[in-house]
Amino acid sequence: RSFGDEHYRDLILKYIRKYHKATKDDISTLILDLLPPILNSKQKASKVTNLLSSLRIRGDIGFKGGFWVIKKINALNAYLKDR
């Protein structure tokens, strides 16, 4: 049984929160084996790209210095640092 996109997005966010950053390869390693076997490797790669894009568009993550990072945490840290 395959999971929904929100499940995969949650896994990605948990990973980035735990390690503070992630490369696309890190996310691919995390997600690829969990995707349905009916998808070919090109479709799986597209799925990872689409999941990352959807998180970026939602404002949950951003791409900085070659890594995906949590945007909301960065904004909060900047706010707290200035106080």
C-alpha positions as CSV (number, residue, x, y, z in Angstrom):
1,R,0.0,0.0,0.0
2,S,1.3,3.4,-0.9
3,F,1.2,6.5,1.2
4,G,-0.3,9.9,0.4
5,D,1.8,12.9,-0.5
6,E,1.2,14.5,2.9
7,H,2.9,11.5,4.5
8,Y,6.0,11.9,2.4
9,R,6.0,15.7,3.0
10,D,5.9,15.0,6.8
11,L,8.8,12.6,6.5
12,I,10.8,15.2,4.6
13,L,10.1,17.9,7.2
14,K,11.0,15.6,10.1
15,Y,14.3,14.7,8.4
16,I,15.2,18.4,7.8
17,R,14.2,19.3,11.4
18,K,16.3,16.5,12.8
19,Y,19.4,17.2,10.7
20,H,18.8,21.0,10.1
21,K,19.4,20.7,6.4
22,A,19.2,18.1,3.6
23,T,20.4,17.7,0.0
24,K,18.1,16.4,-2.7
25,D,20.1,13.1,-2.5
26,D,19.4,12.9,1.2
27,I,15.7,13.2,0.5
28,S,15.8,10.8,-2.4
29,T,17.5,8.2,-0.1
30,L,14.8,8.7,2.5
31,I,11.8,8.5,0.1
32,L,12.6,6.4,-3.0
33,D,12.2,3.0,-1.4
34,L,8.9,4.0,0.1
35,L,7.3,5.0,-3.2
36,P,5.1,2.5,-4.9
37,P,7.0,-0.1,-7.0
38,I,4.7,0.6,-10.0
39,L,6.6,3.9,-10.5
40,N,9.7,3.7,-12.6
41,S,12.9,5.4,-11.5
42,K,12.2,8.6,-13.6
43,Q,8.7,8.9,-12.1
44,K,10.1,8.4,-8.6
45,A,12.7,11.1,-9.1
46,S,9.9,13.4,-10.4
47,K,7.9,12.6,-7.3
48,V,10.7,13.7,-5.0
49,T,11.1,16.9,-7.0
50,N,7.4,17.6,-6.8
51,L,7.3,16.9,-3.0
52,L,10.2,19.4,-2.4
53,S,8.6,22.0,-4.7
54,S,5.3,21.7,-2.9
55,L,7.0,22.2,0.5
56,R,8.8,25.2,-0.9
57,I,5.7,26.7,-2.4
58,R,3.8,26.2,0.9
59,G,6.6,28.2,2.6
60,D,7.8,25.3,4.8
61,I,11.2,24.9,3.3
62,G,13.7,26.9,1.3
63,F,16.9,26.2,-0.7
64,K,20.0,27.9,0.8
65,G,23.7,27.1,0.1
66,G,22.9,23.9,-1.7
67,F,20.7,22.5,1.1
68,W,17.0,22.4,1.8
69,V,16.3,24.0,5.2
70,I,13.2,24.8,7.3
71,K,12.1,28.4,6.5
72,K,9.9,28.9,9.6
73,I,12.6,27.8,12.0
74,N,15.1,30.2,10.3
75,A,12.7,33.1,10.6
76,L,12.1,32.3,14.3
77,N,15.8,32.0,15.1
78,A,16.5,35.3,13.4
79,Y,13.7,36.9,15.4
80,L,15.0,35.5,18.7
81,K,18.6,36.5,17.9
82,D,17.6,40.1,17.4
83,R,15.8,40.3,20.8
